[in-house]
Amino acid sequence: MPNFTDVTEFLLVGLTRRQELRVLFFVVFLVVYMVTLLGNIGMIILISISPQLQSPMYFFLSHLSFVDVLFSSNVTPKMLENLLSETKTISYVGCLVQCYFFIALVHVEVYILAVMAFDRYMAICNPLLYSSKMSRVVCIRLISVPYVYGFSVSLICTLWTYGLYFCGNVKINHFYCADPPLIKIACGGVHIKEYTMIVIAGINFTYSLSVVLISYVLIVVAVLRMHSADGRRKAFSTCGSHLTAVSMFYGTLIFMYLRRPTEESVEQGKMVAVFYTSVIPMLNPMIYSLRNKDVKEAVSKIVAKANLRK
C-alpha cells in the first residue's frame, strides 16, 4: 500500500529554475498583466458608456473581457510573487481554490466564444429578425448559461481533484495549480481524475467548438450568397476578430488538456499555459479593437470630448 501523507501545501516549480531569468520574467509578466487589466477594463468601460456599442455583440464582448480579467488574475499574481520568492509555496486549500476558478473560467470563456459565434450567425443570416430574436432579455439568458454551467462543472472537477492522494512528493512542475501536473505527482485517485479530466474537456471543447464551426459554416454560405462585395467584406470583417480569438484559445487548451499527463507533456504545457493565461487575455482587447470600426469611432469620440473639455 502506498504511504499517503496529509498535504498542507505544495511547492510550485515555476517558469524557470534559473535565478538570472526570474527578475526578467517578473518585469515582462508584470507589464503583460498591467496591459491585460487596462485593456480589458478599458474595453468594459468603453462598451458601457458608448451608445454605438450597445448591440448584443459588444454586450458579449464586455463579458469576455470581464472573464479575461478574472482568468489572468487567478494565475498571474501568484506567479509574480513566486518569481521573487525563495519558498514558492501555495497552501493545499489555495491550490484547490485556484483549480476551481481556473476550470470554471475556462468553461465560461469557451461557451462565451460559442455564444458570440451564434450571435454573429443571427446578425448575418437573419438580419431582419436579429433585433427581436436577440433582445436584451435573450442576451442575459444566453450569457447566464456559461457562468452557471462553468462554475457547476468546475465544482465537480475540483471534488475529483480533492480525491487525489499524495505520497510525499508535493513539487508541482508548473507556475499554478493545474490538473495535469497534480495528476503527475499524485499516487492515489489518479485514474478517475485523469479519465474524467479528458472526457469532460473533450465533451465541452467538442460541443462548444461545434457551435462555433456550425455557426461559421452557415455564415460563409450566407455571405457567399450576397450580391454586394461591400456587404461580403463587412460581414467577414466582423467575424475575423472572433475567429482569431477562437483559434488561439481553443488551440492552446486542446494542446494542454486532451493529452495524458506525462513529464514531457507537462513541461510543454507549462510553456503553452503562459500563452493562454497571460498573452491571450492581453491580446483579446487589441484583436477586437484594432480591426473594429465601431470601437475605433467610440474611442475617437471619447478622446474628442476629453479635448473639448480642456
PDB file of C-alpha atoms in Angstrom:
ATOM      1  CA  MET A   1       0.000   0.000   0.000  1.00  0.00           C
ATOM      2  CA  PRO A   2       1.343   3.484  -0.823  1.00  0.00           C
ATOM      3  CA  ASN A   3       2.274   5.664   2.142  1.00  0.00           C
ATOM      4  CA  PHE A   4      -0.286   8.502   1.805  1.00  0.00           C
ATOM      5  CA  THR A   5       0.590  11.779   3.526  1.00  0.00           C
ATOM      6  CA  ASP A   6      -1.552  14.696   4.637  1.00  0.00           C
ATOM      7  CA  VAL A   7      -0.626  17.593   2.363  1.00  0.00           C
ATOM      8  CA  THR A   8      -0.862  21.129   3.765  1.00  0.00           C
ATOM      9  CA  GLU A   9       0.959  22.924   0.960  1.00  0.00           C
ATOM     10  CA  PHE A  10       2.538  22.423  -2.464  1.00  0.00           C
ATOM     11  CA  LEU A  11       5.773  23.714  -3.950  1.00  0.00           C
ATOM     12  CA  LEU A  12       5.389  25.417  -7.344  1.00  0.00           C
ATOM     13  CA  VAL A  13       8.453  24.911  -9.526  1.00  0.00           C
ATOM     14  CA  GLY A  14       7.518  27.980 -11.577  1.00  0.00           C
ATOM     15  CA  LEU A  15       8.514  29.059 -15.060  1.00  0.00           C
ATOM     16  CA  THR A  16      12.254  28.685 -14.617  1.00  0.00           C
ATOM     17  CA  ARG A  17      14.799  27.441 -12.127  1.00  0.00           C
ATOM     18  CA  ARG A  18      17.426  29.877 -13.406  1.00  0.00           C
ATOM     19  CA  GLN A  19      17.901  32.729 -10.931  1.00  0.00           C
ATOM     20  CA  GLU A  20      19.107  35.215 -13.567  1.00  0.00           C
ATOM     21  CA  LEU A  21      15.859  34.906 -15.542  1.00  0.00           C
ATOM     22  CA  ARG A  22      13.440  35.435 -12.645  1.00  0.00           C
ATOM     23  CA  VAL A  23      13.712  39.230 -12.458  1.00  0.00           C
ATOM     24  CA  LEU A  24      13.411  39.485 -16.250  1.00  0.00           C
ATOM     25  CA  PHE A  25      10.306  37.280 -16.253  1.00  0.00           C
ATOM     26  CA  PHE A  26       8.867  39.254 -13.344  1.00  0.00           C
ATOM     27  CA  VAL A  27       9.172  42.559 -15.245  1.00  0.00           C
ATOM     28  CA  VAL A  28       7.835  41.071 -18.505  1.00  0.00           C
ATOM     29  CA  PHE A  29       4.793  39.414 -16.942  1.00  0.00           C
ATOM     30  CA  LEU A  30       4.062  42.370 -14.684  1.00  0.00           C
ATOM     31  CA  VAL A  31       3.873  44.573 -17.793  1.00  0.00           C
ATOM     32  CA  VAL A  32       1.723  41.963 -19.579  1.00  0.00           C
ATOM     33  CA  TYR A  33      -0.617  41.746 -16.565  1.00  0.00           C
ATOM     34  CA  MET A  34      -0.993  45.527 -16.301  1.00  0.00           C
ATOM     35  CA  VAL A  35      -1.700  45.804 -20.038  1.00  0.00           C
ATOM     36  CA  THR A  36      -4.251  42.993 -19.676  1.00  0.00           C
ATOM     37  CA  LEU A  37      -6.069  44.771 -16.844  1.00  0.00           C
ATOM     38  CA  LEU A  38      -6.019  48.171 -18.541  1.00  0.00           C
ATOM     39  CA  GLY A  39      -7.067  46.782 -21.918  1.00  0.00           C
ATOM     40  CA  ASN A  40      -9.954  44.623 -20.696  1.00  0.00           C
ATOM     41  CA  ILE A  41     -11.261  47.023 -18.043  1.00  0.00           C
ATOM     42  CA  GLY A  42     -10.963  49.818 -20.594  1.00  0.00           C
ATOM     43  CA  MET A  43     -12.998  47.752 -23.068  1.00  0.00           C
ATOM     44  CA  ILE A  44     -15.714  47.112 -20.464  1.00  0.00           C
ATOM     45  CA  ILE A  45     -15.951  50.827 -19.599  1.00  0.00           C
ATOM     46  CA  LEU A  46     -15.918  51.843 -23.283  1.00  0.00           C
ATOM     47  CA  ILE A  47     -18.784  49.477 -24.106  1.00  0.00           C
ATOM     48  CA  SER A  48     -20.819  50.619 -21.086  1.00  0.00           C
ATOM     49  CA  ILE A  49     -20.594  54.363 -21.920  1.00  0.00           C
ATOM     50  CA  SER A  50     -20.698  54.339 -25.739  1.00  0.00           C
ATOM     51  CA  PRO A  51     -24.193  54.460 -27.320  1.00  0.00           C
ATOM     52  CA  GLN A  52     -22.936  52.922 -30.589  1.00  0.00           C
ATOM     53  CA  LEU A  53     -21.625  49.865 -28.698  1.00  0.00           C
ATOM     54  CA  GLN A  54     -24.927  48.798 -27.154  1.00  0.00           C
ATOM     55  CA  SER A  55     -25.553  45.870 -29.535  1.00  0.00           C
ATOM     56  CA  PRO A  56     -25.541  42.207 -28.382  1.00  0.00           C
ATOM     57  CA  MET A  57     -22.089  41.627 -29.931  1.00  0.00           C
ATOM     58  CA  TYR A  58     -20.489  44.196 -27.619  1.00  0.00           C
ATOM     59  CA  PHE A  59     -22.542  43.032 -24.649  1.00  0.00           C
ATOM     60  CA  PHE A  60     -20.973  39.575 -25.056  1.00  0.00           C
ATOM     61  CA  LEU A  61     -17.560  41.124 -25.706  1.00  0.00           C
ATOM     62  CA  SER A  62     -17.734  43.003 -22.389  1.00  0.00           C
ATOM     63  CA  HIS A  63     -18.303  39.677 -20.609  1.00  0.00           C
ATOM     64  CA  LEU A  64     -15.381  38.116 -22.481  1.00  0.00           C
ATOM     65  CA  SER A  65     -13.194  40.974 -21.223  1.00  0.00           C
ATOM     66  CA  PHE A  66     -14.535  40.500 -17.685  1.00  0.00           C
ATOM     67  CA  VAL A  67     -13.703  36.777 -17.749  1.00  0.00           C
ATOM     68  CA  ASP A  68     -10.230  37.533 -19.163  1.00  0.00           C
ATOM     69  CA  VAL A  69      -9.549  39.842 -16.197  1.00  0.00           C
ATOM     70  CA  LEU A  70     -10.594  37.118 -13.738  1.00  0.00           C
ATOM     71  CA  PHE A  71      -8.738  34.431 -15.687  1.00  0.00           C
ATOM     72  CA  SER A  72      -5.446  36.313 -15.670  1.00  0.00           C
ATOM     73  CA  SER A  73      -5.876  37.497 -12.057  1.00  0.00           C
ATOM     74  CA  ASN A  74      -6.410  33.927 -10.866  1.00  0.00           C
ATOM     75  CA  VAL A  75      -2.912  32.924 -12.001  1.00  0.00           C
ATOM     76  CA  THR A  76      -0.600  35.891 -12.595  1.00  0.00           C
ATOM     77  CA  PRO A  77      -0.330  37.486  -9.099  1.00  0.00           C
ATOM     78  CA  LYS A  78       0.822  34.184  -7.543  1.00  0.00           C
ATOM     79  CA  MET A  79       3.205  33.598 -10.452  1.00  0.00           C
ATOM     80  CA  LEU A  80       4.726  37.071  -9.958  1.00  0.00           C
ATOM     81  CA  GLU A  81       5.042  36.511  -6.207  1.00  0.00           C
ATOM     82  CA  ASN A  82       6.846  33.200  -6.714  1.00  0.00           C
ATOM     83  CA  LEU A  83       9.275  34.659  -9.256  1.00  0.00           C
ATOM     84  CA  LEU A  84      10.748  36.824  -6.488  1.00  0.00           C
ATOM     85  CA  SER A  85      10.215  34.405  -3.611  1.00  0.00           C
ATOM     86  CA  GLU A  86      12.519  31.639  -2.443  1.00  0.00           C
ATOM     87  CA  THR A  87       9.751  29.462  -0.953  1.00  0.00           C
ATOM     88  CA  LYS A  88       7.333  29.283  -3.929  1.00  0.00           C
ATOM     89  CA  THR A  89       4.658  27.536  -1.890  1.00  0.00           C
ATOM     90  CA  ILE A  90       0.879  27.512  -2.179  1.00  0.00           C
ATOM     91  CA  SER A  91      -1.418  26.099   0.500  1.00  0.00           C
ATOM     92  CA  TYR A  92      -3.493  22.988  -0.215  1.00  0.00           C
ATOM     93  CA  VAL A  93      -6.722  24.981   0.086  1.00  0.00           C
ATOM     94  CA  GLY A  94      -5.280  27.780  -2.047  1.00  0.00           C
ATOM     95  CA  CYS A  95      -4.346  25.229  -4.699  1.00  0.00           C
ATOM     96  CA  LEU A  96      -7.880  23.804  -4.790  1.00  0.00           C
ATOM     97  CA  VAL A  97      -9.372  27.323  -4.997  1.00  0.00           C
ATOM     98  CA  GLN A  98      -7.052  28.210  -7.873  1.00  0.00           C
ATOM     99  CA  CYS A  99      -8.006  24.961  -9.653  1.00  0.00           C
ATOM    100  CA  TYR A 100     -11.698  25.671  -9.116  1.00  0.00           C
ATOM    101  CA  PHE A 101     -11.625  29.159 -10.606  1.00  0.00           C
ATOM    102  CA  PHE A 102      -9.305  28.136 -13.418  1.00  0.00           C
ATOM    103  CA  ILE A 103     -11.559  25.273 -14.596  1.00  0.00           C
ATOM    104  CA  ALA A 104     -14.688  27.414 -14.134  1.00  0.00           C
ATOM    105  CA  LEU A 105     -13.336  30.366 -16.114  1.00  0.00           C
ATOM    106  CA  VAL A 106     -12.047  28.137 -18.929  1.00  0.00           C
ATOM    107  CA  HIS A 107     -15.538  26.684 -19.378  1.00  0.00           C
ATOM    108  CA  VAL A 108     -17.168  30.114 -19.123  1.00  0.00           C
ATOM    109  CA  GLU A 109     -14.841  31.515 -21.785  1.00  0.00           C
ATOM    110  CA  VAL A 110     -15.255  28.694 -24.312  1.00  0.00           C
ATOM    111  CA  TYR A 111     -19.036  28.958 -24.088  1.00  0.00           C
ATOM    112  CA  ILE A 112     -18.986  32.761 -24.312  1.00  0.00           C
ATOM    113  CA  LEU A 113     -16.990  32.329 -27.541  1.00  0.00           C
ATOM    114  CA  ALA A 114     -19.679  29.894 -28.717  1.00  0.00           C
ATOM    115  CA  VAL A 115     -22.442  32.379 -27.820  1.00  0.00           C
ATOM    116  CA  MET A 116     -20.590  35.113 -29.726  1.00  0.00           C
ATOM    117  CA  ALA A 117     -20.427  32.856 -32.802  1.00  0.00           C
ATOM    118  CA  PHE A 118     -24.171  32.224 -32.545  1.00  0.00           C
ATOM    119  CA  ASP A 119     -24.732  35.979 -32.256  1.00  0.00           C
ATOM    120  CA  ARG A 120     -22.751  36.568 -35.499  1.00  0.00           C
ATOM    121  CA  TYR A 121     -24.840  33.862 -37.194  1.00  0.00           C
ATOM    122  CA  MET A 122     -28.066  35.579 -36.141  1.00  0.00           C
ATOM    123  CA  ALA A 123     -26.803  39.024 -37.237  1.00  0.00           C
ATOM    124  CA  ILE A 124     -25.621  37.906 -40.691  1.00  0.00           C
ATOM    125  CA  CYS A 125     -28.059  35.114 -41.563  1.00  0.00           C
ATOM    126  CA  ASN A 126     -31.212  36.628 -40.011  1.00  0.00           C
ATOM    127  CA  PRO A 127     -30.670  40.411 -40.089  1.00  0.00           C
ATOM    128  CA  LEU A 128     -34.390  41.279 -40.226  1.00  0.00           C
ATOM    129  CA  LEU A 129     -35.169  39.198 -37.133  1.00  0.00           C
ATOM    130  CA  TYR A 130     -31.933  39.994 -35.288  1.00  0.00           C
ATOM    131  CA  SER A 131     -33.249  42.822 -33.095  1.00  0.00           C
ATOM    132  CA  SER A 132     -36.304  40.872 -31.957  1.00  0.00           C
ATOM    133  CA  LYS A 133     -34.608  37.491 -31.554  1.00  0.00           C
ATOM    134  CA  MET A 134     -31.548  38.874 -29.744  1.00  0.00           C
ATOM    135  CA  SER A 135     -33.348  41.123 -27.271  1.00  0.00           C
ATOM    136  CA  ARG A 136     -31.757  42.244 -24.009  1.00  0.00           C
ATOM    137  CA  VAL A 137     -33.594  39.515 -22.075  1.00  0.00           C
ATOM    138  CA  VAL A 138     -32.408  36.823 -24.508  1.00  0.00           C
ATOM    139  CA  CYS A 139     -28.809  38.101 -24.298  1.00  0.00           C
ATOM    140  CA  ILE A 140     -28.874  37.999 -20.481  1.00  0.00           C
ATOM    141  CA  ARG A 141     -30.191  34.426 -20.583  1.00  0.00           C
ATOM    142  CA  LEU A 142     -27.566  33.386 -23.129  1.00  0.00           C
ATOM    143  CA  ILE A 143     -24.703  34.869 -21.116  1.00  0.00           C
ATOM    144  CA  SER A 144     -26.009  33.374 -17.847  1.00  0.00           C
ATOM    145  CA  VAL A 145     -25.675  29.794 -19.130  1.00  0.00           C
ATOM    146  CA  PRO A 146     -21.833  29.792 -19.438  1.00  0.00           C
ATOM    147  CA  TYR A 147     -21.436  31.188 -15.902  1.00  0.00           C
ATOM    148  CA  VAL A 148     -23.860  28.752 -14.244  1.00  0.00           C
ATOM    149  CA  TYR A 149     -22.610  25.750 -16.208  1.00  0.00           C
ATOM    150  CA  GLY A 150     -18.905  26.620 -15.908  1.00  0.00           C
ATOM    151  CA  PHE A 151     -18.908  27.081 -12.134  1.00  0.00           C
ATOM    152  CA  SER A 152     -21.090  23.964 -11.629  1.00  0.00           C
ATOM    153  CA  VAL A 153     -18.836  21.706 -13.742  1.00  0.00           C
ATOM    154  CA  SER A 154     -15.776  23.134 -12.016  1.00  0.00           C
ATOM    155  CA  LEU A 155     -17.161  22.181  -8.594  1.00  0.00           C
ATOM    156  CA  ILE A 156     -17.436  18.553  -9.708  1.00  0.00           C
ATOM    157  CA  CYS A 157     -13.950  18.577 -11.262  1.00  0.00           C
ATOM    158  CA  THR A 158     -12.421  20.150  -8.144  1.00  0.00           C
ATOM    159  CA  LEU A 159     -14.014  17.494  -5.936  1.00  0.00           C
ATOM    160  CA  TRP A 160     -12.236  14.864  -8.053  1.00  0.00           C
ATOM    161  CA  THR A 161      -9.005  16.831  -7.591  1.00  0.00           C
ATOM    162  CA  TYR A 162      -9.690  16.751  -3.835  1.00  0.00           C
ATOM    163  CA  GLY A 163      -9.856  12.959  -4.200  1.00  0.00           C
ATOM    164  CA  LEU A 164      -6.203  12.742  -5.259  1.00  0.00           C
ATOM    165  CA  TYR A 165      -3.762  11.297  -2.707  1.00  0.00           C
ATOM    166  CA  PHE A 166      -0.078  12.199  -2.387  1.00  0.00           C
ATOM    167  CA  CYS A 167       2.876  10.236  -1.034  1.00  0.00           C
ATOM    168  CA  GLY A 168       5.402  12.891  -0.067  1.00  0.00           C
ATOM    169  CA  ASN A 169       6.116  14.485  -3.450  1.00  0.00           C
ATOM    170  CA  VAL A 170       4.476  17.923  -3.324  1.00  0.00           C
ATOM    171  CA  LYS A 171       6.552  19.624  -6.025  1.00  0.00           C
ATOM    172  CA  ILE A 172       4.234  20.820  -8.854  1.00  0.00           C
ATOM    173  CA  ASN A 173       6.094  21.275 -12.127  1.00  0.00           C
ATOM    174  CA  HIS A 174       4.108  24.393 -13.069  1.00  0.00           C
ATOM    175  CA  PHE A 175       3.595  28.030 -12.129  1.00  0.00           C
ATOM    176  CA  TYR A 176      -0.002  27.488 -10.929  1.00  0.00           C
ATOM    177  CA  CYS A 177      -2.134  24.596  -9.691  1.00  0.00           C
ATOM    178  CA  ALA A 178      -3.224  22.758 -12.834  1.00  0.00           C
ATOM    179  CA  ASP A 179      -4.738  19.288 -13.144  1.00  0.00           C
ATOM    180  CA  PRO A 180      -2.064  17.610 -15.370  1.00  0.00           C
ATOM    181  CA  PRO A 181       0.936  18.301 -13.069  1.00  0.00           C
ATOM    182  CA  LEU A 182      -1.156  17.456  -9.974  1.00  0.00           C
ATOM    183  CA  ILE A 183      -2.111  14.124 -11.527  1.00  0.00           C
ATOM    184  CA  LYS A 184       1.552  13.527 -12.353  1.00  0.00           C
ATOM    185  CA  ILE A 185       2.681  13.773  -8.695  1.00  0.00           C
ATOM    186  CA  ALA A 186      -0.355  12.012  -7.138  1.00  0.00           C
ATOM    187  CA  CYS A 187      -0.158   8.369  -6.056  1.00  0.00           C
ATOM    188  CA  GLY A 188      -3.859   7.652  -5.495  1.00  0.00           C
ATOM    189  CA  GLY A 189      -7.173   8.547  -7.120  1.00  0.00           C
ATOM    190  CA  VAL A 190      -5.288   9.211 -10.356  1.00  0.00           C
ATOM    191  CA  HIS A 191      -7.202   7.107 -12.867  1.00  0.00           C
ATOM    192  CA  ILE A 192     -10.676   8.523 -12.232  1.00  0.00           C
ATOM    193  CA  LYS A 193      -9.323  12.089 -12.190  1.00  0.00           C
ATOM    194  CA  GLU A 194      -7.326  11.581 -15.389  1.00  0.00           C
ATOM    195  CA  TYR A 195     -10.229   9.910 -17.167  1.00  0.00           C
ATOM    196  CA  THR A 196     -12.821  12.489 -16.116  1.00  0.00           C
ATOM    197  CA  MET A 197     -10.482  15.386 -16.998  1.00  0.00           C
ATOM    198  CA  ILE A 198     -10.022  14.134 -20.561  1.00  0.00           C
ATOM    199  CA  VAL A 199     -13.702  13.192 -21.007  1.00  0.00           C
ATOM    200  CA  ILE A 200     -15.118  16.449 -19.608  1.00  0.00           C
ATOM    201  CA  ALA A 201     -12.595  18.582 -21.518  1.00  0.00           C
ATOM    202  CA  GLY A 202     -13.281  16.592 -24.691  1.00  0.00           C
ATOM    203  CA  ILE A 203     -17.071  16.874 -24.405  1.00  0.00           C
ATOM    204  CA  ASN A 204     -17.113  20.580 -23.608  1.00  0.00           C
ATOM    205  CA  PHE A 205     -14.480  21.607 -26.142  1.00  0.00           C
ATOM    206  CA  THR A 206     -16.150  19.482 -28.844  1.00  0.00           C
ATOM    207  CA  TYR A 207     -19.652  20.791 -28.121  1.00  0.00           C
ATOM    208  CA  SER A 208     -18.700  24.462 -27.865  1.00  0.00           C
ATOM    209  CA  LEU A 209     -16.387  24.261 -30.883  1.00  0.00           C
ATOM    210  CA  SER A 210     -19.169  22.541 -32.865  1.00  0.00           C
ATOM    211  CA  VAL A 211     -21.440  25.520 -32.168  1.00  0.00           C
ATOM    212  CA  VAL A 212     -18.697  27.842 -33.443  1.00  0.00           C
ATOM    213  CA  LEU A 213     -17.976  25.793 -36.568  1.00  0.00           C
ATOM    214  CA  ILE A 214     -21.636  25.245 -37.499  1.00  0.00           C
ATOM    215  CA  SER A 215     -22.354  28.949 -36.995  1.00  0.00           C
ATOM    216  CA  TYR A 216     -19.471  29.927 -39.280  1.00  0.00           C
ATOM    217  CA  VAL A 217     -20.322  27.368 -41.955  1.00  0.00           C
ATOM    218  CA  LEU A 218     -23.819  28.880 -42.135  1.00  0.00           C
ATOM    219  CA  ILE A 219     -22.314  32.388 -42.109  1.00  0.00           C
ATOM    220  CA  VAL A 220     -19.986  31.555 -45.023  1.00  0.00           C
ATOM    221  CA  VAL A 221     -22.891  30.109 -47.017  1.00  0.00           C
ATOM    222  CA  ALA A 222     -24.985  33.231 -46.343  1.00  0.00           C
ATOM    223  CA  VAL A 223     -22.120  35.610 -47.185  1.00  0.00           C
ATOM    224  CA  LEU A 224     -21.336  33.845 -50.481  1.00  0.00           C
ATOM    225  CA  ARG A 225     -24.971  34.370 -51.495  1.00  0.00           C
ATOM    226  CA  MET A 226     -24.676  38.124 -51.009  1.00  0.00           C
ATOM    227  CA  HIS A 227     -24.599  40.132 -54.243  1.00  0.00           C
ATOM    228  CA  SER A 228     -22.768  43.103 -52.749  1.00  0.00           C
ATOM    229  CA  ALA A 229     -18.968  42.813 -52.478  1.00  0.00           C
ATOM    230  CA  ASP A 230     -19.020  45.521 -49.791  1.00  0.00           C
ATOM    231  CA  GLY A 231     -21.588  43.529 -47.812  1.00  0.00           C
ATOM    232  CA  ARG A 232     -19.439  40.386 -48.007  1.00  0.00           C
ATOM    233  CA  ARG A 233     -16.349  42.307 -46.903  1.00  0.00           C
ATOM    234  CA  LYS A 234     -18.198  43.868 -43.947  1.00  0.00           C
ATOM    235  CA  ALA A 235     -19.631  40.512 -42.864  1.00  0.00           C
ATOM    236  CA  PHE A 236     -16.243  38.802 -42.922  1.00  0.00           C
ATOM    237  CA  SER A 237     -14.554  41.703 -41.119  1.00  0.00           C
ATOM    238  CA  THR A 238     -16.964  41.428 -38.161  1.00  0.00           C
ATOM    239  CA  CYS A 239     -16.147  37.716 -37.881  1.00  0.00           C
ATOM    240  CA  GLY A 240     -12.365  37.918 -38.347  1.00  0.00           C
ATOM    241  CA  SER A 241     -11.607  39.113 -34.821  1.00  0.00           C
ATOM    242  CA  HIS A 242     -13.755  36.435 -33.230  1.00  0.00           C
ATOM    243  CA  LEU A 243     -12.227  33.663 -35.349  1.00  0.00           C
ATOM    244  CA  THR A 244      -8.744  34.819 -34.330  1.00  0.00           C
ATOM    245  CA  ALA A 245      -9.656  34.700 -30.613  1.00  0.00           C
ATOM    246  CA  VAL A 246     -11.329  31.274 -31.008  1.00  0.00           C
ATOM    247  CA  SER A 247      -8.334  29.784 -32.843  1.00  0.00           C
ATOM    248  CA  MET A 248      -5.829  30.943 -30.226  1.00  0.00           C
ATOM    249  CA  PHE A 249      -7.850  29.906 -27.173  1.00  0.00           C
ATOM    250  CA  TYR A 250      -9.094  26.509 -28.371  1.00  0.00           C
ATOM    251  CA  GLY A 251      -5.759  25.587 -29.924  1.00  0.00           C
ATOM    252  CA  THR A 252      -3.788  26.083 -26.728  1.00  0.00           C
ATOM    253  CA  LEU A 253      -6.384  24.413 -24.464  1.00  0.00           C
ATOM    254  CA  ILE A 254      -6.711  21.337 -26.691  1.00  0.00           C
ATOM    255  CA  PHE A 255      -2.924  21.002 -26.679  1.00  0.00           C
ATOM    256  CA  MET A 256      -2.946  21.215 -22.865  1.00  0.00           C
ATOM    257  CA  TYR A 257      -5.903  19.108 -21.731  1.00  0.00           C
ATOM    258  CA  LEU A 258      -6.639  16.464 -24.371  1.00  0.00           C
ATOM    259  CA  ARG A 259      -3.432  14.515 -23.706  1.00  0.00           C
ATOM    260  CA  ARG A 260      -2.433  12.149 -20.924  1.00  0.00           C
ATOM    261  CA  PRO A 261      -0.187  13.877 -18.366  1.00  0.00           C
ATOM    262  CA  THR A 262       3.448  12.827 -18.901  1.00  0.00           C
ATOM    263  CA  GLU A 263       6.676  14.533 -17.872  1.00  0.00           C
ATOM    264  CA  GLU A 264       7.124  15.797 -21.436  1.00  0.00           C
ATOM    265  CA  SER A 265       3.512  16.960 -21.881  1.00  0.00           C
ATOM    266  CA  VAL A 266       3.538  18.767 -18.510  1.00  0.00           C
ATOM    267  CA  GLU A 267       6.739  20.628 -19.430  1.00  0.00           C
ATOM    268  CA  GLN A 268       5.341  21.580 -22.847  1.00  0.00           C
ATOM    269  CA  GLY A 269       2.007  22.507 -21.267  1.00  0.00           C
ATOM    270  CA  LYS A 270       3.770  24.937 -18.943  1.00  0.00           C
ATOM    271  CA  MET A 271       5.002  26.937 -21.937  1.00  0.00           C
ATOM    272  CA  VAL A 272       1.585  26.790 -23.618  1.00  0.00           C
ATOM    273  CA  ALA A 273      -0.107  27.858 -20.361  1.00  0.00           C
ATOM    274  CA  VAL A 274       1.863  31.124 -20.424  1.00  0.00           C
ATOM    275  CA  PHE A 275       0.155  31.883 -23.715  1.00  0.00           C
ATOM    276  CA  TYR A 276      -3.459  31.312 -22.657  1.00  0.00           C
ATOM    277  CA  THR A 277      -3.195  32.654 -19.097  1.00  0.00           C
ATOM    278  CA  SER A 278      -1.218  35.828 -19.880  1.00  0.00           C
ATOM    279  CA  VAL A 279      -0.864  36.543 -23.596  1.00  0.00           C
ATOM    280  CA  ILE A 280      -4.378  35.775 -24.908  1.00  0.00           C
ATOM    281  CA  PRO A 281      -6.192  37.890 -22.252  1.00  0.00           C
ATOM    282  CA  MET A 282      -3.844  40.749 -23.166  1.00  0.00           C
ATOM    283  CA  LEU A 283      -4.372  40.315 -26.934  1.00  0.00           C
ATOM    284  CA  ASN A 284      -8.176  39.968 -26.956  1.00  0.00           C
ATOM    285  CA  PRO A 285      -8.936  43.709 -26.471  1.00  0.00           C
ATOM    286  CA  MET A 286      -6.394  44.535 -29.185  1.00  0.00           C
ATOM    287  CA  ILE A 287      -7.848  41.968 -31.585  1.00  0.00           C
ATOM    288  CA  TYR A 288     -11.387  43.261 -31.121  1.00  0.00           C
ATOM    289  CA  SER A 289     -10.456  46.958 -31.227  1.00  0.00           C
ATOM    290  CA  LEU A 290      -7.772  47.277 -33.908  1.00  0.00           C
ATOM    291  CA  ARG A 291      -9.949  45.631 -36.561  1.00  0.00           C
ATOM    292  CA  ASN A 292     -13.273  47.076 -35.409  1.00  0.00           C
ATOM    293  CA  LYS A 293     -14.597  50.312 -36.900  1.00  0.00           C
ATOM    294  CA  ASP A 294     -17.246  50.855 -34.190  1.00  0.00           C
ATOM    295  CA  VAL A 295     -14.708  50.564 -31.367  1.00  0.00           C
ATOM    296  CA  LYS A 296     -12.311  52.954 -33.122  1.00  0.00           C
ATOM    297  CA  GLU A 297     -15.108  55.504 -33.588  1.00  0.00           C
ATOM    298  CA  ALA A 298     -16.183  55.181 -29.946  1.00  0.00           C
ATOM    299  CA  VAL A 299     -12.604  55.795 -28.778  1.00  0.00           C
ATOM    300  CA  SER A 300     -12.283  58.789 -31.135  1.00  0.00           C
ATOM    301  CA  LYS A 301     -15.470  60.377 -29.773  1.00  0.00           C
ATOM    302  CA  ILE A 302     -14.336  59.968 -26.172  1.00  0.00           C
ATOM    303  CA  VAL A 303     -10.946  61.488 -26.982  1.00  0.00           C
ATOM    304  CA  ALA A 304     -12.636  64.357 -28.824  1.00  0.00           C
ATOM    305  CA  LYS A 305     -14.936  65.054 -25.850  1.00  0.00           C
ATOM    306  CA  ALA A 306     -11.970  64.978 -23.487  1.00  0.00           C
ATOM    307  CA  ASN A 307     -10.106  67.521 -25.651  1.00  0.00           C
ATOM    308  CA  LEU A 308     -13.152  69.813 -25.797  1.00  0.00           C
ATOM    309  CA  ARG A 309     -13.379  69.883 -22.008  1.00  0.00           C
ATOM    310  CA  LYS A 310      -9.793  71.097 -21.839  1.00  0.00           C
TER     311      LYS A 310
END
